[in-house]
């Protein structure tokens, strides 16, 4: 088990280094959205020319910085609420959805038995690898039954990401194996490979209640979002909003099991285990995918 010394051997995205610049731009937008920062101000913040940032950001997200600002800021969410969209009981548009079926990951899943979960991973071999993704460094964990974990980290935080993930199943045997995880990384982050006839197989390792919540998250389409209370109602536990929030926070499969599409009761984007800036980045990226 040598996650601490793992080397990023393969960049799986053509513009793998873009995320750091985009992350800083998103952070500026997130902090100063009430001031509606101009393209020139954003470019100065990240050390790019306005034209360079416009092209880079649009290539990365499928949206201009201005459109991204409109899509995912809290101000935008509040405007949606004020316009009477049924956020509290159902779902609402986060992005720029087009007609027809929304693009999304085609995922098939199974859950490990409660007995398997209670052993904390005993007898389970989990292979892992680090990969460059559109949202920073992705730590991917797989079993012989499918994808079991996906976490994000910034450069230098790989050890903490591994400790967080491996602590969920402390009795498992961990093997660094980028050859095993690379195909998952490629499929997860390339919309061209999201195919119904070749679904991405995932295995959910959690309590019965957690698995029910994660299955509910899988039913939220890209470009939509749900509140914790609507998720609780959907799984037949309308008074369990807090427990739903805890289960969402414990989701071990970022992005694929879309906990980033879960919102607070007010429509606020609320917290995110891998950082609120990254949550905004994922929602904006998805808005660009849907819009295209």
PDB file of C-alpha atoms in Angstrom:
ATOM      1  CA  UNK A   1       0.000   0.000   0.000  1.00  0.00           C
ATOM      2  CA  UNK A   2       2.027   2.954  -1.239  1.00  0.00           C
ATOM      3  CA  UNK A   3      -0.484   5.670  -2.029  1.00  0.00           C
ATOM      4  CA  UNK A   4       1.859   8.159  -0.391  1.00  0.00           C
ATOM      5  CA  UNK A   5       4.447   7.617  -3.120  1.00  0.00           C
ATOM      6  CA  UNK A   6       2.059   7.137  -6.042  1.00  0.00           C
ATOM      7  CA  UNK A   7       3.099   9.006  -9.203  1.00  0.00           C
ATOM      8  CA  UNK A   8       0.663  10.388 -11.715  1.00  0.00           C
ATOM      9  CA  UNK A   9       1.953   8.401 -14.666  1.00  0.00           C
ATOM     10  CA  UNK A  10      -0.670   9.198 -17.270  1.00  0.00           C
ATOM     11  CA  UNK A  11      -2.650  12.313 -18.048  1.00  0.00           C
ATOM     12  CA  UNK A  12      -5.988  11.010 -19.275  1.00  0.00           C
ATOM     13  CA  UNK A  13      -7.324  14.389 -20.411  1.00  0.00           C
ATOM     14  CA  UNK A  14      -5.903  16.553 -23.210  1.00  0.00           C
ATOM     15  CA  UNK A  15      -6.134  19.692 -21.069  1.00  0.00           C
ATOM     16  CA  UNK A  16      -5.411  18.094 -17.712  1.00  0.00           C
ATOM     17  CA  UNK A  17      -3.706  21.198 -16.323  1.00  0.00           C
ATOM     18  CA  UNK A  18      -6.631  23.509 -17.047  1.00  0.00           C
ATOM     19  CA  UNK A  19      -8.489  22.745 -13.848  1.00  0.00           C
ATOM     20  CA  UNK A  20      -6.170  24.724 -11.576  1.00  0.00           C
ATOM     21  CA  UNK A  21      -6.726  27.917 -13.587  1.00  0.00           C
ATOM     22  CA  UNK A  22     -10.438  27.217 -13.877  1.00  0.00           C
ATOM     23  CA  UNK A  23     -10.642  26.393 -10.158  1.00  0.00           C
ATOM     24  CA  UNK A  24      -9.191  29.786  -9.270  1.00  0.00           C
ATOM     25  CA  UNK A  25     -11.630  31.525 -11.612  1.00  0.00           C
ATOM     26  CA  UNK A  26     -14.561  29.611 -10.116  1.00  0.00           C
ATOM     27  CA  UNK A  27     -13.374  30.466  -6.616  1.00  0.00           C
ATOM     28  CA  UNK A  28     -13.310  34.170  -7.544  1.00  0.00           C
ATOM     29  CA  UNK A  29     -16.789  33.898  -9.045  1.00  0.00           C
ATOM     30  CA  UNK A  30     -18.050  32.072  -5.951  1.00  0.00           C
ATOM     31  CA  UNK A  31     -16.688  34.641  -3.518  1.00  0.00           C
ATOM     32  CA  UNK A  32     -17.586  37.767  -5.483  1.00  0.00           C
ATOM     33  CA  UNK A  33     -20.701  36.715  -7.431  1.00  0.00           C
ATOM     34  CA  UNK A  34     -22.745  39.585  -6.010  1.00  0.00           C
ATOM     35  CA  UNK A  35     -20.331  41.997  -7.697  1.00  0.00           C
ATOM     36  CA  UNK A  36     -20.674  40.153 -11.027  1.00  0.00           C
ATOM     37  CA  UNK A  37     -16.900  40.172 -11.702  1.00  0.00           C
ATOM     38  CA  UNK A  38     -16.022  40.986 -15.287  1.00  0.00           C
ATOM     39  CA  UNK A  39     -13.950  38.779 -17.559  1.00  0.00           C
ATOM     40  CA  UNK A  40     -11.095  41.254 -17.208  1.00  0.00           C
ATOM     41  CA  UNK A  41     -11.132  41.025 -13.404  1.00  0.00           C
ATOM     42  CA  UNK A  42     -11.259  37.227 -13.503  1.00  0.00           C
ATOM     43  CA  UNK A  43      -8.384  37.097 -15.989  1.00  0.00           C
ATOM     44  CA  UNK A  44      -6.227  39.351 -13.815  1.00  0.00           C
ATOM     45  CA  UNK A  45      -6.981  37.147 -10.790  1.00  0.00           C
ATOM     46  CA  UNK A  46      -5.706  33.983 -12.514  1.00  0.00           C
ATOM     47  CA  UNK A  47      -2.873  35.546 -14.535  1.00  0.00           C
ATOM     48  CA  UNK A  48      -4.433  35.065 -17.958  1.00  0.00           C
ATOM     49  CA  UNK A  49      -5.477  37.441 -20.705  1.00  0.00           C
ATOM     50  CA  UNK A  50      -9.247  37.960 -21.005  1.00  0.00           C
ATOM     51  CA  UNK A  51      -9.252  36.236 -24.382  1.00  0.00           C
ATOM     52  CA  UNK A  52      -7.114  33.372 -23.084  1.00  0.00           C
ATOM     53  CA  UNK A  53      -9.343  32.808 -20.057  1.00  0.00           C
ATOM     54  CA  UNK A  54     -12.514  32.988 -22.154  1.00  0.00           C
ATOM     55  CA  UNK A  55     -11.202  30.307 -24.524  1.00  0.00           C
ATOM     56  CA  UNK A  56      -9.773  28.082 -21.772  1.00  0.00           C
ATOM     57  CA  UNK A  57     -12.851  28.271 -19.557  1.00  0.00           C
ATOM     58  CA  UNK A  58     -15.245  27.663 -22.445  1.00  0.00           C
ATOM     59  CA  UNK A  59     -13.184  24.707 -23.668  1.00  0.00           C
ATOM     60  CA  UNK A  60     -13.172  23.230 -20.162  1.00  0.00           C
ATOM     61  CA  UNK A  61     -16.798  23.818 -19.133  1.00  0.00           C
ATOM     62  CA  UNK A  62     -18.655  24.327 -22.394  1.00  0.00           C
ATOM     63  CA  UNK A  63     -19.778  27.640 -20.890  1.00  0.00           C
ATOM     64  CA  UNK A  64     -18.304  31.118 -20.817  1.00  0.00           C
ATOM     65  CA  UNK A  65     -17.339  32.470 -17.384  1.00  0.00           C
ATOM     66  CA  UNK A  66     -20.399  34.746 -17.510  1.00  0.00           C
ATOM     67  CA  UNK A  67     -22.761  31.877 -18.337  1.00  0.00           C
ATOM     68  CA  UNK A  68     -21.175  29.782 -15.610  1.00  0.00           C
ATOM     69  CA  UNK A  69     -21.747  32.594 -13.124  1.00  0.00           C
ATOM     70  CA  UNK A  70     -25.408  32.682 -14.080  1.00  0.00           C
ATOM     71  CA  UNK A  71     -25.742  28.907 -13.891  1.00  0.00           C
ATOM     72  CA  UNK A  72     -24.495  27.973 -10.446  1.00  0.00           C
ATOM     73  CA  UNK A  73     -24.185  30.920  -8.061  1.00  0.00           C
ATOM     74  CA  UNK A  74     -26.380  31.108  -4.986  1.00  0.00           C
ATOM     75  CA  UNK A  75     -27.830  34.305  -6.423  1.00  0.00           C
ATOM     76  CA  UNK A  76     -29.040  32.327  -9.430  1.00  0.00           C
ATOM     77  CA  UNK A  77     -30.542  29.643  -7.219  1.00  0.00           C
ATOM     78  CA  UNK A  78     -32.426  32.263  -5.237  1.00  0.00           C
ATOM     79  CA  UNK A  79     -33.756  33.819  -8.438  1.00  0.00           C
ATOM     80  CA  UNK A  80     -35.086  30.406  -9.430  1.00  0.00           C
ATOM     81  CA  UNK A  81     -36.804  30.140  -6.070  1.00  0.00           C
ATOM     82  CA  UNK A  82     -38.277  33.619  -6.410  1.00  0.00           C
ATOM     83  CA  UNK A  83     -39.681  32.740  -9.813  1.00  0.00           C
ATOM     84  CA  UNK A  84     -41.728  29.956  -8.234  1.00  0.00           C
ATOM     85  CA  UNK A  85     -39.890  26.887  -9.519  1.00  0.00           C
ATOM     86  CA  UNK A  86     -40.834  23.842  -7.385  1.00  0.00           C
ATOM     87  CA  UNK A  87     -37.430  23.375  -5.782  1.00  0.00           C
ATOM     88  CA  UNK A  88     -38.503  22.236  -2.354  1.00  0.00           C
ATOM     89  CA  UNK A  89     -40.518  19.220  -3.393  1.00  0.00           C
ATOM     90  CA  UNK A  90     -39.055  18.221  -6.719  1.00  0.00           C
ATOM     91  CA  UNK A  91     -36.073  19.371  -8.759  1.00  0.00           C
ATOM     92  CA  UNK A  92     -34.962  22.470 -10.590  1.00  0.00           C
ATOM     93  CA  UNK A  93     -32.867  23.494 -13.533  1.00  0.00           C
ATOM     94  CA  UNK A  94     -29.305  24.262 -12.534  1.00  0.00           C
ATOM     95  CA  UNK A  95     -27.895  24.610 -16.001  1.00  0.00           C
ATOM     96  CA  UNK A  96     -28.783  25.182 -19.616  1.00  0.00           C
ATOM     97  CA  UNK A  97     -30.750  22.086 -20.468  1.00  0.00           C
ATOM     98  CA  UNK A  98     -31.787  21.434 -24.046  1.00  0.00           C
ATOM     99  CA  UNK A  99     -34.748  19.482 -25.403  1.00  0.00           C
ATOM    100  CA  UNK A 100     -34.943  15.725 -25.311  1.00  0.00           C
ATOM    101  CA  UNK A 101     -33.259  13.276 -22.993  1.00  0.00           C
ATOM    102  CA  UNK A 102     -30.528  14.743 -20.833  1.00  0.00           C
ATOM    103  CA  UNK A 103     -27.037  13.423 -21.300  1.00  0.00           C
ATOM    104  CA  UNK A 104     -25.905  11.471 -18.281  1.00  0.00           C
ATOM    105  CA  UNK A 105     -23.777   8.622 -17.068  1.00  0.00           C
ATOM    106  CA  UNK A 106     -25.413   5.290 -17.761  1.00  0.00           C
ATOM    107  CA  UNK A 107     -24.759   3.438 -14.530  1.00  0.00           C
ATOM    108  CA  UNK A 108     -25.683  -0.044 -13.431  1.00  0.00           C
ATOM    109  CA  UNK A 109     -25.180  -0.745  -9.768  1.00  0.00           C
ATOM    110  CA  UNK A 110     -25.388  -3.370  -7.098  1.00  0.00           C
ATOM    111  CA  UNK A 111     -25.050  -3.156  -3.333  1.00  0.00           C
ATOM    112  CA  UNK A 112     -22.932  -5.335  -1.117  1.00  0.00           C
ATOM    113  CA  UNK A 113     -24.868  -7.194   1.566  1.00  0.00           C
ATOM    114  CA  UNK A 114     -25.151  -5.716   5.072  1.00  0.00           C
ATOM    115  CA  UNK A 115     -22.880  -8.515   6.259  1.00  0.00           C
ATOM    116  CA  UNK A 116     -20.217  -7.517   3.747  1.00  0.00           C
ATOM    117  CA  UNK A 117     -20.406  -3.922   4.927  1.00  0.00           C
ATOM    118  CA  UNK A 118     -20.164  -4.819   8.598  1.00  0.00           C
ATOM    119  CA  UNK A 119     -16.838  -6.578   8.039  1.00  0.00           C
ATOM    120  CA  UNK A 120     -15.405  -3.156   7.049  1.00  0.00           C
ATOM    121  CA  UNK A 121     -13.971  -4.593   3.855  1.00  0.00           C
ATOM    122  CA  UNK A 122     -12.462  -7.793   5.259  1.00  0.00           C
ATOM    123  CA  UNK A 123     -11.698 -10.233   2.445  1.00  0.00           C
ATOM    124  CA  UNK A 124     -12.147  -7.482  -0.167  1.00  0.00           C
ATOM    125  CA  UNK A 125      -9.345  -6.455  -2.539  1.00  0.00           C
ATOM    126  CA  UNK A 126      -9.578  -2.833  -3.660  1.00  0.00           C
ATOM    127  CA  UNK A 127      -7.326  -1.655  -6.472  1.00  0.00           C
ATOM    128  CA  UNK A 128      -6.648   2.055  -6.703  1.00  0.00           C
ATOM    129  CA  UNK A 129      -4.932   4.658  -8.835  1.00  0.00           C
ATOM    130  CA  UNK A 130      -4.562   8.408  -9.223  1.00  0.00           C
ATOM    131  CA  UNK A 131      -5.566  10.087 -12.485  1.00  0.00           C
ATOM    132  CA  UNK A 132      -5.782  13.614 -13.851  1.00  0.00           C
ATOM    133  CA  UNK A 133      -9.435  14.559 -14.300  1.00  0.00           C
ATOM    134  CA  UNK A 134     -11.390  17.668 -15.282  1.00  0.00           C
ATOM    135  CA  UNK A 135     -11.791  18.368 -11.540  1.00  0.00           C
ATOM    136  CA  UNK A 136      -8.270  17.873 -10.252  1.00  0.00           C
ATOM    137  CA  UNK A 137      -6.642  14.630  -9.183  1.00  0.00           C
ATOM    138  CA  UNK A 138      -9.079  11.717  -9.052  1.00  0.00           C
ATOM    139  CA  UNK A 139      -8.473   8.768  -6.727  1.00  0.00           C
ATOM    140  CA  UNK A 140     -10.317   5.801  -8.226  1.00  0.00           C
ATOM    141  CA  UNK A 141     -10.955   2.553  -6.359  1.00  0.00           C
ATOM    142  CA  UNK A 142     -12.310  -0.609  -7.966  1.00  0.00           C
ATOM    143  CA  UNK A 143     -13.154  -4.166  -6.964  1.00  0.00           C
ATOM    144  CA  UNK A 144     -13.687  -7.169  -9.196  1.00  0.00           C
ATOM    145  CA  UNK A 145     -17.391  -6.214  -9.174  1.00  0.00           C
ATOM    146  CA  UNK A 146     -16.938  -2.624 -10.363  1.00  0.00           C
ATOM    147  CA  UNK A 147     -16.185   0.928  -9.280  1.00  0.00           C
ATOM    148  CA  UNK A 148     -16.281   1.282  -5.497  1.00  0.00           C
ATOM    149  CA  UNK A 149     -14.828   4.714  -4.827  1.00  0.00           C
ATOM    150  CA  UNK A 150     -14.034   8.041  -6.487  1.00  0.00           C
ATOM    151  CA  UNK A 151     -12.527  10.956  -4.586  1.00  0.00           C
ATOM    152  CA  UNK A 152     -10.936  14.236  -5.646  1.00  0.00           C
ATOM    153  CA  UNK A 153      -7.917  16.049  -4.311  1.00  0.00           C
ATOM    154  CA  UNK A 154      -5.613  18.897  -5.192  1.00  0.00           C
ATOM    155  CA  UNK A 155      -1.915  18.316  -5.819  1.00  0.00           C
ATOM    156  CA  UNK A 156      -0.185  17.450  -2.550  1.00  0.00           C
ATOM    157  CA  UNK A 157      -3.342  16.170  -0.871  1.00  0.00           C
ATOM    158  CA  UNK A 158      -3.269  12.662  -2.327  1.00  0.00           C
ATOM    159  CA  UNK A 159      -2.302  11.080   0.989  1.00  0.00           C
ATOM    160  CA  UNK A 160      -5.249  12.659   2.790  1.00  0.00           C
ATOM    161  CA  UNK A 161      -7.644  11.535   0.050  1.00  0.00           C
ATOM    162  CA  UNK A 162      -6.399   7.965   0.316  1.00  0.00           C
ATOM    163  CA  UNK A 163      -6.623   7.993   4.129  1.00  0.00           C
ATOM    164  CA  UNK A 164     -10.196   9.265   3.931  1.00  0.00           C
ATOM    165  CA  UNK A 165     -11.273   6.635   1.429  1.00  0.00           C
ATOM    166  CA  UNK A 166      -9.407   3.653   2.882  1.00  0.00           C
ATOM    167  CA  UNK A 167     -10.722   4.529   6.341  1.00  0.00           C
ATOM    168  CA  UNK A 168     -14.204   3.663   5.139  1.00  0.00           C
ATOM    169  CA  UNK A 169     -13.189   0.028   4.590  1.00  0.00           C
ATOM    170  CA  UNK A 170     -10.138  -0.351   6.877  1.00  0.00           C
ATOM    171  CA  UNK A 171      -9.978  -4.149   6.686  1.00  0.00           C
ATOM    172  CA  UNK A 172      -9.734  -4.335   2.904  1.00  0.00           C
ATOM    173  CA  UNK A 173      -6.549  -5.205   1.050  1.00  0.00           C
ATOM    174  CA  UNK A 174      -5.389  -2.212  -1.025  1.00  0.00           C
ATOM    175  CA  UNK A 175      -3.304  -2.659  -4.174  1.00  0.00           C
ATOM    176  CA  UNK A 176      -2.041   0.241  -6.289  1.00  0.00           C
ATOM    177  CA  UNK A 177      -2.938  -0.706  -9.846  1.00  0.00           C
ATOM    178  CA  UNK A 178      -3.369   2.133 -12.349  1.00  0.00           C
ATOM    179  CA  UNK A 179      -3.797  -0.378 -15.164  1.00  0.00           C
ATOM    180  CA  UNK A 180      -7.008  -1.526 -13.454  1.00  0.00           C
ATOM    181  CA  UNK A 181      -8.335   1.955 -12.705  1.00  0.00           C
ATOM    182  CA  UNK A 182      -7.365   3.779 -15.927  1.00  0.00           C
ATOM    183  CA  UNK A 183     -10.274   2.377 -18.000  1.00  0.00           C
ATOM    184  CA  UNK A 184     -12.697   3.642 -15.368  1.00  0.00           C
ATOM    185  CA  UNK A 185     -11.077   7.075 -15.338  1.00  0.00           C
ATOM    186  CA  UNK A 186     -11.325   7.329 -19.102  1.00  0.00           C
ATOM    187  CA  UNK A 187     -14.999   6.316 -19.190  1.00  0.00           C
ATOM    188  CA  UNK A 188     -16.152   8.399 -16.246  1.00  0.00           C
ATOM    189  CA  UNK A 189     -14.864  11.707 -17.544  1.00  0.00           C
ATOM    190  CA  UNK A 190     -15.466  11.327 -21.291  1.00  0.00           C
ATOM    191  CA  UNK A 191     -19.129  11.925 -22.220  1.00  0.00           C
ATOM    192  CA  UNK A 192     -18.506  10.280 -25.590  1.00  0.00           C
ATOM    193  CA  UNK A 193     -18.135   6.988 -23.705  1.00  0.00           C
ATOM    194  CA  UNK A 194     -21.375   7.273 -21.706  1.00  0.00           C
ATOM    195  CA  UNK A 195     -23.271   4.527 -23.519  1.00  0.00           C
ATOM    196  CA  UNK A 196     -26.446   2.741 -22.488  1.00  0.00           C
ATOM    197  CA  UNK A 197     -25.301  -0.490 -24.133  1.00  0.00           C
ATOM    198  CA  UNK A 198     -22.058  -0.460 -22.135  1.00  0.00           C
ATOM    199  CA  UNK A 199     -23.072   0.809 -18.689  1.00  0.00           C
ATOM    200  CA  UNK A 200     -20.557   1.722 -16.031  1.00  0.00           C
ATOM    201  CA  UNK A 201     -20.735  -0.885 -13.284  1.00  0.00           C
ATOM    202  CA  UNK A 202     -20.540   0.346  -9.688  1.00  0.00           C
ATOM    203  CA  UNK A 203     -20.770  -1.421  -6.351  1.00  0.00           C
ATOM    204  CA  UNK A 204     -22.263   0.440  -3.385  1.00  0.00           C
ATOM    205  CA  UNK A 205     -20.635  -0.342  -0.035  1.00  0.00           C
ATOM    206  CA  UNK A 206     -22.621   1.192   2.826  1.00  0.00           C
ATOM    207  CA  UNK A 207     -25.478   0.710   5.260  1.00  0.00           C
ATOM    208  CA  UNK A 208     -28.946  -0.113   3.993  1.00  0.00           C
ATOM    209  CA  UNK A 209     -30.048   3.490   4.516  1.00  0.00           C
ATOM    210  CA  UNK A 210     -26.966   4.944   2.832  1.00  0.00           C
ATOM    211  CA  UNK A 211     -27.447   2.707  -0.191  1.00  0.00           C
ATOM    212  CA  UNK A 212     -31.077   3.815  -0.519  1.00  0.00           C
ATOM    213  CA  UNK A 213     -29.968   7.454  -0.503  1.00  0.00           C
ATOM    214  CA  UNK A 214     -27.192   6.818  -3.032  1.00  0.00           C
ATOM    215  CA  UNK A 215     -29.631   5.005  -5.310  1.00  0.00           C
ATOM    216  CA  UNK A 216     -31.911   8.050  -5.091  1.00  0.00           C
ATOM    217  CA  UNK A 217     -28.992  10.283  -6.099  1.00  0.00           C
ATOM    218  CA  UNK A 218     -28.448   8.122  -9.178  1.00  0.00           C
ATOM    219  CA  UNK A 219     -31.982   8.979 -10.288  1.00  0.00           C
ATOM    220  CA  UNK A 220     -31.326  12.750 -10.400  1.00  0.00           C
ATOM    221  CA  UNK A 221     -30.679  13.636 -14.058  1.00  0.00           C
ATOM    222  CA  UNK A 222     -27.777  15.785 -15.128  1.00  0.00           C
ATOM    223  CA  UNK A 223     -28.833  19.419 -15.173  1.00  0.00           C
ATOM    224  CA  UNK A 224     -31.244  18.885 -12.271  1.00  0.00           C
ATOM    225  CA  UNK A 225     -30.914  19.032  -8.503  1.00  0.00           C
ATOM    226  CA  UNK A 226     -32.916  17.859  -5.486  1.00  0.00           C
ATOM    227  CA  UNK A 227     -33.142  18.970  -1.895  1.00  0.00           C
ATOM    228  CA  UNK A 228     -32.381  16.649   0.995  1.00  0.00           C
ATOM    229  CA  UNK A 229     -36.048  16.813   1.983  1.00  0.00           C
ATOM    230  CA  UNK A 230     -37.262  15.701  -1.448  1.00  0.00           C
ATOM    231  CA  UNK A 231     -34.757  12.833  -1.437  1.00  0.00           C
ATOM    232  CA  UNK A 232     -35.996  11.820   2.033  1.00  0.00           C
ATOM    233  CA  UNK A 233     -39.589  11.837   0.801  1.00  0.00           C
ATOM    234  CA  UNK A 234     -38.587   9.846  -2.260  1.00  0.00           C
ATOM    235  CA  UNK A 235     -37.141   6.999  -0.194  1.00  0.00           C
ATOM    236  CA  UNK A 236     -40.142   6.879   2.137  1.00  0.00           C
ATOM    237  CA  UNK A 237     -38.509   8.655   5.077  1.00  0.00           C
ATOM    238  CA  UNK A 238     -39.886  12.217   4.911  1.00  0.00           C
ATOM    239  CA  UNK A 239     -38.709  13.116   8.413  1.00  0.00           C
ATOM    240  CA  UNK A 240     -35.122  11.968   7.801  1.00  0.00           C
ATOM    241  CA  UNK A 241     -33.683  14.997   6.002  1.00  0.00           C
ATOM    242  CA  UNK A 242     -30.730  15.239   8.395  1.00  0.00           C
ATOM    243  CA  UNK A 243     -29.926  11.547   8.023  1.00  0.00           C
ATOM    244  CA  UNK A 244     -30.173  11.933   4.245  1.00  0.00           C
ATOM    245  CA  UNK A 245     -27.717  14.820   4.428  1.00  0.00           C
ATOM    246  CA  UNK A 246     -25.293  12.646   6.392  1.00  0.00           C
ATOM    247  CA  UNK A 247     -25.625   9.810   3.874  1.00  0.00           C
ATOM    248  CA  UNK A 248     -25.055  12.219   0.990  1.00  0.00           C
ATOM    249  CA  UNK A 249     -21.907  13.457   2.722  1.00  0.00           C
ATOM    250  CA  UNK A 250     -20.685   9.884   3.180  1.00  0.00           C
ATOM    251  CA  UNK A 251     -21.064   9.005  -0.502  1.00  0.00           C
ATOM    252  CA  UNK A 252     -17.779   7.339  -1.559  1.00  0.00           C
ATOM    253  CA  UNK A 253     -18.338   7.863  -5.299  1.00  0.00           C
ATOM    254  CA  UNK A 254     -18.148  11.534  -6.145  1.00  0.00           C
ATOM    255  CA  UNK A 255     -19.469  12.596  -9.556  1.00  0.00           C
ATOM    256  CA  UNK A 256     -20.732   9.126 -10.579  1.00  0.00           C
ATOM    257  CA  UNK A 257     -23.175   8.941  -7.670  1.00  0.00           C
ATOM    258  CA  UNK A 258     -24.068  12.621  -8.009  1.00  0.00           C
ATOM    259  CA  UNK A 259     -24.114  13.958  -4.463  1.00  0.00           C
ATOM    260  CA  UNK A 260     -23.215  17.333  -5.987  1.00  0.00           C
ATOM    261  CA  UNK A 261     -26.836  17.535  -7.210  1.00  0.00           C
ATOM    262  CA  UNK A 262     -28.189  17.566  -3.636  1.00  0.00           C
ATOM    263  CA  UNK A 263     -29.050  20.989  -2.196  1.00  0.00           C
ATOM    264  CA  UNK A 264     -30.122  22.491   1.092  1.00  0.00           C
ATOM    265  CA  UNK A 265     -33.753  23.382   1.743  1.00  0.00           C
ATOM    266  CA  UNK A 266     -33.219  27.026   0.758  1.00  0.00           C
ATOM    267  CA  UNK A 267     -31.662  26.092  -2.560  1.00  0.00           C
ATOM    268  CA  UNK A 268     -28.150  26.833  -1.281  1.00  0.00           C
ATOM    269  CA  UNK A 269     -25.427  24.628  -2.744  1.00  0.00           C
ATOM    270  CA  UNK A 270     -24.336  23.835   0.858  1.00  0.00           C
ATOM    271  CA  UNK A 271     -21.204  21.882   1.687  1.00  0.00           C
ATOM    272  CA  UNK A 272     -19.443  19.220  -0.317  1.00  0.00           C
ATOM    273  CA  UNK A 273     -16.983  16.623   0.935  1.00  0.00           C
ATOM    274  CA  UNK A 274     -14.472  17.491  -1.795  1.00  0.00           C
ATOM    275  CA  UNK A 275     -14.903  21.264  -1.566  1.00  0.00           C
ATOM    276  CA  UNK A 276     -17.662  23.679  -2.491  1.00  0.00           C
ATOM    277  CA  UNK A 277     -15.621  25.196  -5.323  1.00  0.00           C
ATOM    278  CA  UNK A 278     -15.318  21.742  -6.868  1.00  0.00           C
ATOM    279  CA  UNK A 279     -19.084  21.224  -6.463  1.00  0.00           C
ATOM    280  CA  UNK A 280     -19.709  24.432  -8.397  1.00  0.00           C
ATOM    281  CA  UNK A 281     -17.178  23.314 -10.994  1.00  0.00           C
ATOM    282  CA  UNK A 282     -18.932  19.985 -11.517  1.00  0.00           C
ATOM    283  CA  UNK A 283     -22.371  21.604 -11.774  1.00  0.00           C
ATOM    284  CA  UNK A 284     -21.043  24.144 -14.270  1.00  0.00           C
ATOM    285  CA  UNK A 285     -19.300  21.466 -16.312  1.00  0.00           C
ATOM    286  CA  UNK A 286     -22.518  19.461 -16.397  1.00  0.00           C
ATOM    287  CA  UNK A 287     -24.472  22.536 -17.454  1.00  0.00           C
ATOM    288  CA  UNK A 288     -22.094  22.877 -20.385  1.00  0.00           C
ATOM    289  CA  UNK A 289     -22.534  19.217 -21.328  1.00  0.00           C
ATOM    290  CA  UNK A 290     -26.321  19.490 -21.209  1.00  0.00           C
ATOM    291  CA  UNK A 291     -26.297  22.735 -23.141  1.00  0.00           C
ATOM    292  CA  UNK A 292     -24.237  21.227 -25.916  1.00  0.00           C
TER     293      UNK A 292
END
